[in-house]
Amino acid sequence: METYKILQRTKDIASQYGLQVKPAKNPKYKIDVYTDDEFIESIGATGYLDFPHYLLLEEQGKVARGYANIRKKLYLHRHKADNNLRGVLAKLLLWS
C-alpha cells in the first residue's frame, strides 16, 4: 500500500489550531496529531481518501469539479455522530 502523504492544506489547518500533524505510527491510520509535541490522537483510516486529496484529484482533472464537496457532504452525514476526539479532529483536519 502506498504511504499516505499529508498535504499542505491539512498542515495549515492544524497550524491554525496550534496542532502538528505527522505520519501515523499505527498503519491503520493516516495521521498522528500532536500539540506541543505531545501525542493527542491518530486519525484517518488508511485506504480511504479525504477532502484535501479529493480536491487534488479535481485540480488534476481526475474527477469532476465539485466531486470533493459531494464526498465531504457524504462523509459528514455518515459521521455526524462521531463527536469523540478522533471524530472531531478528523472532521477538522481531513474534511474541512
XYZ file of N, CA and C in Angstrom:
288
model
N 0.838 -1.188 0.000
C 0.000 0.000 0.000
C 0.882 1.251 0.000
N 0.441 2.226 -0.724
C 1.174 3.485 -0.840
C 1.107 4.273 0.473
N 2.191 4.940 0.817
C 2.245 5.742 2.034
C 1.385 6.991 1.871
N 0.641 7.308 2.897
C -0.216 8.492 2.875
C 0.631 9.750 2.936
N 0.317 10.709 2.071
C 1.033 11.982 2.047
C 0.149 13.049 2.683
N 0.664 13.665 3.739
C -0.061 14.757 4.390
C 0.085 16.005 3.525
N -1.030 16.517 3.044
C -0.998 17.672 2.152
C -0.899 18.975 2.944
N -0.427 20.013 2.276
C -0.206 21.308 2.915
C -1.475 21.870 3.536
N -2.606 21.649 2.890
C -3.882 22.134 3.418
C -4.102 21.615 4.840
N -3.849 20.334 5.060
C -4.026 19.732 6.386
C -3.040 20.328 7.384
N -1.802 20.524 6.952
C -0.790 21.128 7.829
C -1.184 22.546 8.208
N -1.713 23.293 7.250
C -2.113 24.676 7.513
C -3.274 24.746 8.506
N -4.266 23.883 8.328
C -5.401 23.863 9.252
C -4.922 23.491 10.649
N -4.074 22.478 10.731
C -3.537 22.063 12.032
C -2.818 23.227 12.705
N -2.001 23.929 11.958
C -1.230 25.047 12.490
C -2.142 26.152 13.034
N -3.258 26.409 12.350
C -4.200 27.429 12.803
C -4.749 27.120 14.198
N -4.773 25.849 14.562
C -5.314 25.416 15.854
C -4.224 25.011 16.841
N -2.980 25.342 16.512
C -1.875 25.022 17.410
C -1.549 23.538 17.458
N -1.852 22.833 16.385
C -1.605 21.394 16.306
C -0.496 21.109 15.305
N 0.132 19.966 15.459
C 1.087 19.476 14.476
C 0.587 18.114 13.989
N 0.867 17.798 12.736
C 0.491 16.507 12.171
C 1.733 15.816 11.631
N 1.788 14.521 11.866
C 2.889 13.690 11.387
C 2.304 12.390 10.869
N 3.035 11.687 10.006
C 2.539 10.383 9.557
C 2.283 9.475 10.769
N 1.190 8.741 10.705
C 0.804 7.882 11.826
C 1.793 6.740 12.012
N 2.070 6.436 13.262
C 2.914 5.286 13.589
C 2.129 3.988 13.438
N 0.833 4.045 13.708
C -0.037 2.888 13.552
C -0.471 2.800 12.088
N -0.200 1.700 11.400
C -0.522 1.613 9.976
C -2.014 1.645 9.651
N -2.878 1.545 10.652
C -4.328 1.632 10.421
C -4.776 3.066 10.188
N -3.920 4.038 10.545
C -4.299 5.450 10.463
C -3.363 6.228 9.551
N -3.830 7.397 9.121
C -3.062 8.261 8.231
C -2.155 9.224 8.998
N -2.710 9.821 10.049
C -2.061 10.963 10.691
C -2.068 10.801 12.208
N -0.961 11.184 12.828
C -0.904 11.368 14.275
C -0.950 12.868 14.532
N -1.790 13.269 15.480
C -1.973 14.677 15.814
C -1.291 14.952 17.149
N -0.557 16.060 17.187
C 0.198 16.459 18.381
C -0.110 17.907 18.718
N 0.084 18.234 19.989
C 0.119 19.620 20.426
C 1.342 19.764 21.313
N 2.145 20.757 21.027
C 3.405 20.950 21.753
C 4.207 19.652 21.818
N 4.256 18.947 20.705
C 4.979 17.674 20.558
C 4.463 16.566 21.468
N 3.267 16.729 22.020
C 2.641 15.677 22.820
C 1.536 15.028 21.990
N 1.602 13.708 21.865
C 0.631 12.961 21.068
C -0.782 13.155 21.618
N -1.729 13.412 20.704
C -3.139 13.536 21.082
C -3.936 12.324 20.597
N -3.893 12.082 19.272
C -4.759 11.046 18.689
C -4.287 10.702 17.288
N -4.592 9.487 16.857
C -4.393 9.075 15.468
C -5.730 9.210 14.756
N -5.696 9.713 13.523
C -6.942 9.915 12.769
C -6.797 9.447 11.332
N -7.946 9.238 10.690
C -7.994 8.927 9.274
C -7.629 7.498 8.951
N -8.615 6.691 8.691
C -8.354 5.301 8.326
C -7.627 5.238 6.990
N -6.589 4.423 6.930
C -5.893 4.244 5.658
C -6.821 3.518 4.690
N -6.587 3.707 3.431
C -7.405 3.056 2.421
C -8.550 3.914 1.919
N -8.748 5.075 2.527
C -9.808 5.991 2.114
C -9.203 7.353 1.808
N -9.767 8.030 0.828
C -9.331 9.391 0.532
C -10.012 10.359 1.491
N -9.560 11.597 1.489
C -10.129 12.642 2.327
C -10.286 13.903 1.476
N -10.876 14.935 2.064
C -11.198 16.143 1.317
C -9.994 16.766 0.606
N -8.846 16.966 1.264
C -7.712 17.551 0.540
C -7.269 16.709 -0.662
N -7.341 15.400 -0.527
C -6.928 14.547 -1.645
C -7.962 14.552 -2.776
N -9.240 14.640 -2.420
C -10.257 14.785 -3.473
C -10.087 16.114 -4.204
N -9.761 17.185 -3.460
C -9.512 18.476 -4.112
C -8.337 18.385 -5.078
N -7.295 17.663 -4.675
C -6.134 17.474 -5.535
C -6.525 16.730 -6.811
N -7.347 15.697 -6.669
C -7.807 14.957 -7.848
C -8.618 15.856 -8.780
N -9.405 16.764 -8.201
C -10.140 17.732 -9.024
C -9.171 18.619 -9.799
N -8.162 19.148 -9.098
C -7.176 20.018 -9.745
C -6.452 19.307 -10.875
N -6.208 18.024 -10.701
C -5.510 17.226 -11.704
C -6.438 16.773 -12.832
N -7.728 17.063 -12.703
C -8.699 16.667 -13.721
C -9.056 15.191 -13.684
N -8.760 14.521 -12.594
C -9.037 13.080 -12.483
C -10.456 12.785 -12.023
N -11.098 13.771 -11.405
C -12.512 13.677 -11.044
C -13.161 14.997 -11.419
N -14.474 14.984 -11.544
C -15.206 16.181 -11.950
C -15.163 17.253 -10.867
N -15.226 18.504 -11.291
C -15.321 19.624 -10.348
C -16.547 19.417 -9.474
N -16.386 19.701 -8.199
C -17.485 19.542 -7.264
C -17.532 18.183 -6.592
N -16.760 17.233 -7.108
C -16.775 15.881 -6.539
C -16.279 15.872 -5.099
N -15.274 16.679 -4.797
C -14.740 16.737 -3.425
C -15.820 17.187 -2.447
N -16.601 18.171 -2.846
C -17.667 18.654 -1.964
C -18.768 17.615 -1.778
N -19.044 16.836 -2.798
C -20.019 15.750 -2.666
C -19.512 14.724 -1.661
N -18.237 14.343 -1.795
C -17.663 13.358 -0.874
C -17.633 13.906 0.552
N -17.336 15.196 0.696
C -17.314 15.832 2.017
C -18.699 15.778 2.652
N -19.706 16.145 1.897
C -21.077 16.132 2.412
C -21.467 14.720 2.846
N -21.136 13.723 2.052
C -21.458 12.339 2.400
C -20.704 11.888 3.650
N -19.433 12.243 3.743
C -18.637 11.880 4.924
C -19.234 12.506 6.183
N -19.513 13.805 6.112
C -20.040 14.499 7.289
C -21.394 13.941 7.713
N -22.216 13.562 6.747
C -23.502 12.948 7.080
C -23.305 11.581 7.741
N -22.419 10.806 7.170
C -22.161 9.451 7.677
C -21.541 9.482 9.080
N -20.775 10.514 9.379
C -20.047 10.595 10.645
C -20.573 11.702 11.564
N -21.819 12.103 11.367
C -22.352 13.220 12.159
C -22.388 12.920 13.656
N -22.457 11.672 14.035
C -22.499 11.314 15.461
C -21.105 11.105 16.059
N -20.075 11.191 15.249
C -18.701 10.980 15.735
C -18.196 12.253 16.410
N -18.574 12.438 17.653
C -18.193 13.657 18.363
C -17.120 13.409 19.409
N -16.491 12.229 19.349
C -15.355 11.991 20.236
C -14.142 12.728 19.665
N -13.038 12.709 20.386
C -11.858 13.476 19.972
C -11.385 13.082 18.579
N -11.309 11.780 18.311
C -10.857 11.324 16.996
C -11.765 11.842 15.896
N -13.072 11.769 16.105
C -14.019 12.231 15.095
C -13.934 13.717 14.848
N -13.818 14.482 15.920
C -13.728 15.943 15.789
C -12.442 16.330 15.055
N -11.335 15.709 15.414
C -10.069 16.023 14.747
C -10.099 15.617 13.273
N -10.694 14.476 12.974
C -10.791 14.039 11.573
C -11.626 15.018 10.759
N -12.757 15.430 11.314
C -13.593 16.398 10.598
C -12.840 17.711 10.382
N -12.129 18.162 11.396
C -11.396 19.424 11.308
C -10.242 19.342 10.311
N -9.420 18.313 10.440
C -8.178 18.256 9.665
C -8.326 17.580 8.301
N -9.244 16.650 8.161
C -9.347 15.895 6.914
C -10.593 16.217 6.095
N -11.548 16.944 6.680
C -12.795 17.187 5.967
C -13.276 18.632 6.042
N -12.401 19.577 6.325
C -12.829 20.983 6.314
C -12.039 21.764 5.276
